CSV table of C-alpha atoms and ligand atoms in Angstrom, one decimal:
chain,number,residue,atom,x,y,z
P,1,MET,CA,27.8,-25.7,-6.7
P,2,ALA,CA,24.9,-24.5,-4.6
P,3,VAL,CA,22.7,-21.8,-6.1
P,4,PHE,CA,21.2,-19.3,-3.6
P,5,THR,CA,18.1,-17.8,-5.0
P,6,ALA,CA,14.5,-17.1,-3.9
P,7,THR,CA,11.4,-15.7,-5.6
P,8,THR,CA,8.5,-14.1,-3.7
P,9,SER,CA,5.4,-12.1,-4.5
P,10,ALA,CA,3.6,-9.5,-2.4
P,11,PRO,CA,0.3,-7.8,-3.0
P,12,VAL,CA,-0.5,-4.1,-2.8
P,13,ASN,CA,-2.5,-2.7,0.2
P,14,ILE,CA,-4.8,0.2,0.0
P,15,ALA,CA,-5.2,2.4,3.1
P,16,CYS,CA,-8.5,3.3,4.7
P,17,ILE,CA,-6.7,5.5,7.2
P,18,LYS,CA,-3.9,7.1,5.2
P,19,TYR,CA,-0.3,7.4,6.1
P,20,TRP,CA,0.9,10.9,5.1
P,21,GLY,CA,3.8,12.5,6.8
P,22,LYS,CA,7.1,11.4,8.4
P,23,ARG,CA,8.6,12.4,11.8
P,24,ASP,CA,11.9,10.7,10.8
P,25,THR,CA,12.7,10.6,7.1
P,26,LYS,CA,15.7,8.3,7.4
P,27,LEU,CA,14.0,5.5,9.5
P,28,ILE,CA,10.6,6.3,7.9
P,29,LEU,CA,8.7,6.8,11.1
P,30,PRO,CA,5.2,8.2,10.4
P,31,THR,CA,3.4,11.2,12.0
P,32,ASN,CA,0.3,9.0,12.4
P,33,SER,CA,-0.9,5.4,12.5
P,34,SER,CA,-2.6,4.0,9.5
P,35,LEU,CA,-4.8,1.1,8.5
P,36,SER,CA,-5.2,-0.8,5.2
P,37,VAL,CA,-6.6,-3.7,3.4
P,38,THR,CA,-4.1,-6.0,1.8
P,39,LEU,CA,-5.5,-7.1,-1.6
P,40,ASP,CA,-5.1,-10.7,-2.7
P,41,GLN,CA,-2.1,-12.0,-4.6
P,42,ASP,CA,-4.1,-12.7,-7.8
P,43,HIS,CA,-4.3,-9.1,-9.0
P,44,LEU,CA,-1.9,-6.3,-8.2
P,45,ARG,CA,1.4,-7.6,-7.1
P,46,SER,CA,5.2,-7.3,-7.2
P,47,THR,CA,7.3,-10.4,-7.8
P,48,THR,CA,10.9,-10.3,-6.8
P,49,THR,CA,13.8,-12.7,-7.3
P,50,SER,CA,17.0,-12.3,-5.4
P,51,ARG,CA,20.2,-14.2,-5.8
P,52,ALA,CA,23.4,-14.2,-3.7
P,53,ASP,CA,26.6,-15.4,-5.3
P,54,PRO,CA,30.3,-15.1,-4.3
P,55,ALA,CA,31.1,-14.1,-7.9
P,56,PHE,CA,28.9,-11.0,-7.9
P,57,GLU,CA,30.9,-7.7,-7.7
P,58,LYS,CA,28.2,-5.4,-6.3
P,59,ASP,CA,24.5,-5.4,-5.3
P,60,ARG,CA,22.4,-4.7,-8.4
P,61,LEU,CA,18.6,-4.2,-9.0
P,62,TRP,CA,16.4,-4.4,-12.1
P,63,LEU,CA,12.9,-3.0,-11.9
P,64,ASN,CA,10.5,-4.1,-14.6
P,65,GLY,CA,13.6,-5.2,-16.6
P,66,VAL,CA,15.5,-1.9,-16.4
P,67,GLU,CA,18.5,-1.6,-14.1
P,68,GLU,CA,18.1,1.0,-11.4
P,69,ASP,CA,21.0,2.5,-9.4
P,70,ILE,CA,21.2,1.4,-5.8
P,71,LYS,CA,22.1,4.6,-4.1
P,72,SER,CA,24.5,4.3,-1.3
P,73,GLY,CA,22.7,5.1,2.0
P,74,GLY,CA,19.4,5.1,0.1
P,75,ARG,CA,16.3,3.1,1.0
P,76,MET,CA,17.1,0.1,-1.2
P,77,ALA,CA,20.6,-0.1,0.2
P,78,THR,CA,19.3,0.2,3.8
P,79,CYS,CA,16.8,-2.7,3.3
P,80,ILE,CA,19.5,-4.9,1.7
P,81,SER,CA,22.1,-4.2,4.4
P,82,GLU,CA,19.5,-4.7,7.2
P,83,MET,CA,18.6,-8.1,5.8
P,84,LYS,CA,22.2,-9.1,5.5
P,85,ARG,CA,22.7,-8.1,9.2
P,86,MET,CA,19.7,-10.3,10.2
P,87,ARG,CA,21.1,-13.2,8.2
P,88,LYS,CA,24.4,-12.9,10.0
P,89,GLU,CA,23.0,-12.5,13.5
P,90,LEU,CA,20.1,-14.9,13.3
P,91,VAL,CA,21.6,-17.6,11.0
P,92,GLU,CA,25.3,-17.5,10.4
P,93,ASP,CA,26.4,-16.6,14.0
P,94,LYS,CA,24.2,-19.4,15.4
P,95,ASP,CA,25.2,-22.1,12.9
P,96,ALA,CA,28.8,-22.3,11.7
P,97,SER,CA,27.8,-24.6,8.8
P,98,ALA,CA,25.4,-22.0,7.3
P,99,ALA,CA,26.6,-20.5,4.0
P,100,PRO,CA,28.1,-17.0,4.5
P,101,LEU,CA,25.4,-15.3,2.3
P,102,SER,CA,25.6,-12.1,4.3
P,103,LYS,CA,29.1,-11.6,2.8
P,104,TYR,CA,27.9,-12.1,-0.9
P,105,PHE,CA,26.5,-9.4,-3.1
P,106,VAL,CA,22.9,-9.9,-4.3
P,107,HIS,CA,21.3,-9.4,-7.7
P,108,ILE,CA,17.6,-8.5,-7.5
P,109,ALA,CA,15.0,-8.5,-10.2
P,110,SER,CA,11.4,-7.2,-9.6
P,111,TYR,CA,8.3,-7.0,-11.8
P,112,ASN,CA,5.0,-5.2,-11.1
P,113,ASN,CA,2.0,-6.5,-13.0
P,114,PHE,CA,0.3,-3.1,-12.7
P,115,PRO,CA,1.3,0.6,-13.3
P,116,THR,CA,4.4,1.6,-11.3
P,117,ALA,CA,4.4,5.0,-9.4
P,118,ALA,CA,0.8,5.8,-10.5
P,119,GLY,CA,-0.8,5.9,-7.0
P,120,LEU,CA,-1.6,2.2,-6.9
P,121,ALA,CA,0.9,1.4,-4.1
P,122,SER,CA,3.7,-0.1,-6.1
P,123,SER,CA,6.2,1.0,-3.5
P,124,ALA,CA,4.2,-1.0,-0.9
P,125,SER,CA,4.1,-4.3,-2.8
P,126,GLY,CA,7.6,-3.6,-4.2
P,127,PHE,CA,9.5,-3.2,-0.9
P,128,ALA,CA,7.3,-5.9,0.7
P,129,ALA,CA,8.3,-8.4,-2.0
P,130,LEU,CA,11.9,-7.4,-1.8
P,131,THR,CA,12.0,-7.9,2.0
P,132,ALA,CA,10.1,-11.2,1.7
P,133,SER,CA,12.4,-12.4,-1.1
P,134,LEU,CA,15.6,-11.7,0.9
P,135,ALA,CA,14.0,-13.3,4.0
P,136,ALA,CA,13.4,-16.4,2.0
P,137,LEU,CA,16.9,-16.3,0.4
P,138,TYR,CA,18.5,-15.9,3.9
P,139,ALA,CA,16.2,-18.5,5.5
P,140,LEU,CA,15.3,-16.0,8.3
P,141,PRO,CA,13.1,-17.3,11.1
P,142,SER,CA,11.5,-13.9,11.6
P,143,PRO,CA,7.7,-13.4,11.6
P,144,PRO,CA,6.0,-10.8,9.3
P,145,THR,CA,5.7,-8.2,12.0
P,146,THR,CA,9.5,-8.2,12.5
P,147,LEU,CA,10.1,-8.1,8.8
P,148,SER,CA,7.7,-5.1,8.6
P,149,LEU,CA,10.4,-3.1,10.5
P,150,ILE,CA,12.7,-3.5,7.5
P,151,ALA,CA,10.1,-3.1,4.7
P,152,ARG,CA,9.1,0.1,6.4
P,153,GLN,CA,12.6,1.6,5.8
P,154,GLY,CA,12.1,1.0,2.1
P,155,SER,CA,8.7,2.6,1.8
P,156,GLY,CA,6.4,3.3,4.7
P,157,SER,CA,3.3,1.7,3.2
P,158,ALA,CA,5.3,-1.5,2.4
P,159,CYS,CA,5.3,-2.6,6.1
P,160,ARG,CA,1.5,-3.3,5.8
P,161,SER,CA,1.8,-5.5,2.7
P,162,LEU,CA,3.7,-8.2,4.6
P,163,LEU,CA,0.5,-9.1,6.4
P,164,GLY,CA,-2.8,-10.2,4.9
P,165,GLY,CA,-6.3,-9.0,5.6
P,166,PHE,CA,-6.8,-5.8,7.7
P,167,VAL,CA,-3.5,-4.4,8.8
P,168,ALA,CA,-2.6,-1.5,11.1
P,169,TRP,CA,0.8,0.3,11.1
P,170,ASN,CA,1.4,1.6,14.6
P,171,ALA,CA,3.1,5.0,14.5
P,172,GLY,CA,5.1,4.0,17.6
P,173,GLU,CA,6.9,6.4,19.9
P,174,LEU,CA,10.5,5.1,20.2
P,175,PRO,CA,13.2,7.1,18.3
P,176,SER,CA,14.7,3.7,17.2
P,177,GLY,CA,11.4,2.8,15.4
P,178,LEU,CA,11.3,-0.6,17.0
P,179,ASP,CA,7.6,-0.1,17.9
P,180,SER,CA,6.7,1.3,14.5
P,181,ASN,CA,5.5,-2.0,13.0
P,182,ALA,CA,2.6,-3.6,11.1
P,183,VAL,CA,0.1,-5.8,12.9
P,184,GLN,CA,-2.9,-7.7,11.7
P,185,VAL,CA,-6.2,-6.3,13.0
P,186,ALA,CA,-8.2,-9.2,11.4
P,187,PRO,CA,-7.3,-11.9,8.9
P,188,GLU,CA,-8.9,-11.9,5.4
P,189,THR,CA,-11.1,-14.9,6.5
P,190,HIS,CA,-12.7,-12.6,9.1
P,191,TRP,CA,-14.5,-10.6,6.5
P,192,PRO,CA,-14.2,-12.3,3.1
P,193,ASP,CA,-17.4,-10.5,1.9
P,194,ILE,CA,-15.6,-7.2,1.4
P,195,HIS,CA,-14.3,-6.8,-2.2
P,196,ALA,CA,-12.2,-4.1,-3.9
P,197,LEU,CA,-12.7,-2.7,-7.4
P,198,ILE,CA,-9.7,-0.9,-8.9
P,199,CYS,CA,-10.6,1.8,-11.4
P,200,VAL,CA,-7.5,2.9,-13.4
P,201,VAL,CA,-8.2,6.5,-14.3
P,202,ASN,CA,-4.7,7.2,-15.4
P,203,ASP,CA,-1.7,4.7,-15.4
P,204,ALA,CA,1.0,7.3,-16.0
P,205,LYS,CA,3.7,8.0,-13.4
P,206,LYS,CA,2.5,10.8,-11.0
P,207,GLY,CA,4.0,14.2,-11.0
P,208,THR,CA,4.7,14.3,-7.3
P,209,SER,CA,6.0,11.2,-5.6
P,210,SER,CA,4.5,10.2,-2.3
P,211,THR,CA,7.8,10.8,-0.6
P,212,SER,CA,8.3,14.3,-1.8
P,213,GLY,CA,4.6,15.2,-1.5
P,214,MET,CA,4.2,14.2,2.1
P,215,GLN,CA,7.5,16.0,3.1
P,216,ARG,CA,6.1,19.2,1.6
P,217,THR,CA,2.9,18.7,3.5
P,218,VAL,CA,4.7,18.2,6.8
P,219,GLU,CA,6.6,21.4,6.2
P,220,THR,CA,3.7,23.6,5.2
P,221,SER,CA,0.3,22.3,6.2
P,222,ALA,CA,-1.5,23.4,9.4
P,223,LEU,CA,-4.4,21.1,8.6
P,224,LEU,CA,-2.0,18.1,8.8
P,225,GLN,CA,-1.4,18.9,12.5
P,226,HIS,CA,-5.1,19.0,13.2
P,227,ARG,CA,-5.6,15.7,11.4
P,228,ILE,CA,-2.8,14.0,13.3
P,229,LYS,CA,-3.9,15.2,16.7
P,230,HIS,CA,-7.7,15.3,16.5
P,231,CYS,CA,-8.9,13.0,13.8
P,232,VAL,CA,-6.7,10.0,13.1
P,233,PRO,CA,-6.5,8.4,16.6
P,234,GLN,CA,-10.3,8.2,16.9
P,235,ARG,CA,-10.7,7.0,13.3
P,236,MET,CA,-8.1,4.2,14.0
P,237,ALA,CA,-10.1,3.0,17.0
P,238,ASP,CA,-13.5,3.4,15.2
P,239,ILE,CA,-12.5,1.6,12.0
P,240,SER,CA,-10.9,-1.3,13.9
P,241,ALA,CA,-14.1,-1.7,15.8
P,242,ALA,CA,-16.1,-1.5,12.5
P,243,ILE,CA,-13.9,-4.2,11.0
P,244,LEU,CA,-14.2,-6.5,14.0
P,245,ALA,CA,-18.0,-6.0,13.9
P,246,ARG,CA,-18.1,-6.4,10.1
P,247,ASP,CA,-20.0,-3.1,10.0
P,248,PHE,CA,-19.7,-2.0,6.4
P,249,ASP,CA,-21.7,1.1,6.8
P,250,ARG,CA,-19.3,2.5,9.4
P,251,PHE,CA,-16.3,1.2,7.6
P,252,ALA,CA,-17.4,3.0,4.5
P,253,GLU,CA,-18.2,6.3,6.3
P,254,ILE,CA,-14.7,6.4,7.9
P,255,THR,CA,-12.8,5.3,4.8
P,256,MET,CA,-14.4,8.0,2.6
P,257,ALA,CA,-13.9,10.7,5.2
P,258,ASP,CA,-10.3,9.8,5.6
P,259,SER,CA,-9.6,9.7,1.9
P,260,ASN,CA,-11.2,13.2,1.5
P,261,GLN,CA,-9.3,14.6,4.5
P,262,PHE,CA,-6.0,13.2,3.1
P,263,HIS,CA,-6.7,15.0,-0.3
P,264,ALA,CA,-7.7,18.2,1.6
P,265,VAL,CA,-4.3,18.1,3.4
P,266,CYS,CA,-2.7,17.8,0.0
P,267,LEU,CA,-4.6,20.9,-1.1
P,268,ASP,CA,-3.5,22.6,2.1
P,269,THR,CA,0.1,22.0,1.2
P,270,ALA,CA,2.2,24.9,-0.3
P,271,PRO,CA,2.4,24.7,-3.3
P,272,PRO,CA,-0.7,22.5,-3.3
P,273,ILE,CA,-0.7,19.0,-4.6
P,274,PHE,CA,-3.6,17.7,-6.8
P,275,TYR,CA,-3.6,13.9,-7.0
P,276,MET,CA,-7.3,13.5,-8.1
P,277,ASN,CA,-8.6,14.7,-11.4
P,278,ASP,CA,-12.0,15.3,-12.9
P,279,VAL,CA,-12.7,11.7,-13.5
P,280,SER,CA,-11.7,10.8,-9.9
P,281,ARG,CA,-14.1,13.5,-8.6
P,282,ALA,CA,-16.9,12.2,-10.9
P,283,ILE,CA,-16.5,8.7,-9.5
P,284,ILE,CA,-16.8,10.2,-6.0
P,285,ALA,CA,-20.1,11.9,-7.1
P,286,VAL,CA,-21.4,8.6,-8.5
P,287,ILE,CA,-20.7,6.6,-5.3
P,288,GLU,CA,-22.0,9.5,-3.1
P,289,GLU,CA,-25.3,9.4,-5.0
P,290,TYR,CA,-25.4,5.6,-4.8
P,291,ASN,CA,-25.0,5.8,-1.0
P,292,ARG,CA,-27.5,8.7,-0.7
P,293,VAL,CA,-30.2,6.5,-2.2
P,294,ALA,CA,-29.1,3.4,-0.1
P,295,LEU,CA,-29.2,5.5,3.1
P,296,LEU,CA,-33.0,6.2,2.6
P,297,PRO,CA,-34.9,4.4,5.3
P,298,GLU,CA,-37.0,2.5,2.7
P,299,ASN,CA,-33.7,1.2,1.1
P,300,GLY,CA,-32.2,-0.1,4.3
P,301,GLY,CA,-30.4,3.0,5.6
P,302,LYS,CA,-26.9,1.8,5.1
P,303,ARG,CA,-24.0,2.7,2.7
P,304,LYS,CA,-23.3,0.2,-0.1
P,305,ALA,CA,-19.8,1.3,-1.3
P,306,ALA,CA,-16.8,3.2,-0.2
P,307,TYR,CA,-14.3,5.0,-2.4
P,308,THR,CA,-10.7,5.8,-1.5
P,309,TYR,CA,-7.8,7.4,-3.4
P,310,ASP,CA,-4.1,7.1,-2.6
P,311,ALA,CA,-1.6,9.6,-4.0
P,312,GLY,CA,-2.9,9.4,-7.5
P,313,PRO,CA,-6.1,9.7,-9.5
P,314,ASN,CA,-7.1,6.0,-9.5
P,315,ALA,CA,-10.1,4.9,-7.5
P,316,VAL,CA,-10.4,1.9,-5.2
P,317,ILE,CA,-14.0,1.0,-4.4
P,318,TYR,CA,-14.6,-1.3,-1.4
P,319,ALA,CA,-18.0,-2.9,-1.2
P,320,PRO,CA,-19.7,-6.1,-0.1
P,321,ALA,CA,-19.5,-8.7,-2.9
P,322,ALA,CA,-23.2,-8.7,-3.5
P,323,ASN,CA,-23.1,-5.0,-4.6
P,324,MET,CA,-20.2,-5.3,-7.0
P,325,LYS,CA,-22.1,-6.2,-10.1
P,326,GLU,CA,-24.3,-3.2,-9.6
P,327,ILE,CA,-21.4,-0.9,-9.0
P,328,ILE,CA,-19.5,-2.1,-12.0
P,329,SER,CA,-22.4,-1.7,-14.3
P,330,MET,CA,-23.0,1.8,-12.9
P,331,ILE,CA,-19.3,2.8,-13.4
P,332,VAL,CA,-19.4,1.4,-17.0
P,333,ARG,CA,-22.6,3.3,-17.7
P,334,TYR,CA,-21.2,6.7,-16.5
P,335,PHE,CA,-17.7,6.1,-17.9
P,336,PRO,CA,-18.4,4.3,-21.2
P,337,GLN,CA,-15.5,2.2,-22.5
P,338,GLN,CA,-15.0,-0.3,-25.2
P,339,ASP,CA,-13.1,-2.8,-23.2
P,340,PRO,CA,-13.1,-2.3,-19.5
P,341,PHE,CA,-9.8,-4.1,-19.3
P,342,LYS,CA,-7.8,-2.2,-21.9
P,343,ASP,CA,-9.1,1.3,-22.1
P,344,PRO,CA,-7.2,4.0,-20.3
P,345,PHE,CA,-10.0,4.2,-17.8
P,346,SER,CA,-10.2,0.6,-17.2
P,347,LEU,CA,-11.5,-1.6,-14.5
P,348,PHE,CA,-8.3,-3.2,-13.8
P,349,GLY,CA,-9.6,-5.9,-11.7
P,350,GLY,CA,-11.1,-6.5,-8.4
P,351,ALA,CA,-9.6,-8.0,-5.3
P,352,GLY,CA,-10.4,-8.2,-1.7
P,353,PRO,CA,-9.4,-10.2,1.3
P,354,SER,CA,-11.3,-12.8,-0.6
P,355,SER,CA,-10.6,-13.5,-4.3
P,356,GLY,CA,-11.7,-10.6,-6.4
P,357,ALA,CA,-14.7,-10.0,-8.5
P,358,LEU,CA,-14.0,-9.1,-12.0
P,359,VAL,CA,-15.7,-7.2,-14.7
T,1,ADP,P1,3.2,4.3,-5.7
T,1,ADP,O1,1.9,5.2,-5.6
T,1,ADP,O2,3.1,3.5,-6.9
T,1,ADP,O3,3.5,3.6,-4.5
T,1,ADP,P2,5.5,6.0,-5.0
T,1,ADP,O4,5.8,7.3,-5.4
T,1,ADP,O5,5.1,5.8,-3.6
T,1,ADP,O6,4.3,5.4,-6.0
T,1,ADP,O7,6.7,5.0,-5.2
T,1,ADP,C1,7.1,4.6,-6.5
T,1,ADP,C2,8.6,4.1,-6.4
T,1,ADP,O8,8.6,2.8,-5.7
T,1,ADP,C3,9.2,3.7,-7.7
T,1,ADP,O9,9.7,4.8,-8.4
T,1,ADP,C4,10.3,2.8,-7.3
T,1,ADP,O10,11.4,3.5,-6.8
T,1,ADP,C5,9.7,2.0,-6.1
T,1,ADP,N1,9.2,0.7,-6.6
T,1,ADP,C6,8.0,0.5,-7.3
T,1,ADP,N2,7.9,-0.8,-7.5
T,1,ADP,C7,9.0,-1.4,-7.0
T,1,ADP,C8,9.5,-2.8,-6.9
T,1,ADP,N3,8.7,-3.8,-7.5
T,1,ADP,N4,10.6,-3.1,-6.3
T,1,ADP,C9,11.3,-2.1,-5.8
T,1,ADP,N5,11.0,-0.8,-5.8
T,1,ADP,C10,9.8,-0.4,-6.4
T,2,DP6,C1,-1.3,8.0,0.1
T,2,DP6,O1,4.5,4.6,1.5
T,2,DP6,O2,4.5,5.4,-0.9
T,2,DP6,O3,-0.6,5.7,-0.3
T,2,DP6,O4,7.2,6.0,2.7
T,2,DP6,O5,7.8,7.9,1.2
T,2,DP6,O6,7.7,5.5,0.3
T,2,DP6,P1,7.1,6.5,1.3
T,2,DP6,O7,5.6,6.8,0.9
T,2,DP6,P2,4.5,5.7,0.5
T,2,DP6,O8,3.2,6.6,0.9
T,2,DP6,C2,1.9,6.1,0.8
T,2,DP6,C3,0.9,7.2,0.9
T,2,DP6,C4,-0.5,6.8,0.6
T,2,DP6,C5,-1.3,6.4,1.9
T,2,DP6,C6,-1.0,5.0,2.5
T,2,DP6,O9,-0.7,4.1,1.8
T,2,DP6,O10,-1.2,4.9,3.7
T,3,CO,CO1,3.9,4.4,-2.6
């Protein structure tokens, strides 16, 4: 008897221009476009196996070995049913000999090799791996940008993890969401010199999920409206140009400004949301001082590192590969730790479009 199963991994992506706010909560259509770097598969990733079998009695999901409820009408259920619909339309309706997998229930098991729901984009790699795994199981001919429309309905940031390198998620205008997809701005090979260092400040599950936090921001923050209208569009254009020109100084300036504005918008939410903690802020101070010195004319006048924080306290530091050793020794000096890999504040690993530097 044939066994229908597929296993796929997807890496996390860390945004330089942050997605924060939905104009449609069911379809997950954002209030603004965003842009991120997809890290390499060797470090932070989700690995998902899906299996279709006529003997299964319902769709089931295990996350890190623990069974999770698939809520009817919820995001997971939407992604699964959208993928079954694509299987039927693109494969079974065209080829009468194709196995009727769209009619079978699926069992899905997913593992994250890094902290889940801690602000390190587990929902991004998680729903990207789910979508990619079902696309492989169902032998869909669809390109990543088409699949990004499905992953987006699981978690907004997930649409960007289906593509490598530098990726933009277009906010789009259509009520259907068909133009709200992820596209590659540049492949990882365009700028392999840029690396990412992940500093795990706290690996605990955050108090306010991204989903509920951004909804509260949309409902209460006036600053969000200013950001959407007057800041993000120019930043999207400017950072895309900086990436295409491999201009790290400009890339860093925009990335840090956008991270800080995103956290300001969280503070402007009622009640306010605090994702960063004292250690997060101390890392900002270290990188700002490092750049202040680098910006002096006698030192070249260009920034050497960029910090960015998602919805959590953990820092991601982007920098040209040549600066990483210096940055790591600086971080270890200011935040002493016995074993940079195991301590609570640990340098989890580095990754970039190119393979990552490690401590
Ligand atoms: P994060 O900052 O880690 O993305 P979020 O609050 O955005 O945190 O999302 C966390 C949620 O994403 C989890 O509670 C879970 O529902 C979902 N998730 C995380 N990893 C996976 C995975 N591998 N497969 C499916 N869903 C996942
Ligand atoms: C701060 O994609 O996790 O990481 O769409 O509700 O699942 P949902 O939210 P999610 O939000 C990510 C927010 C962010 C910024 C970003 O990744 O662009
Ligand atoms: Co998330």
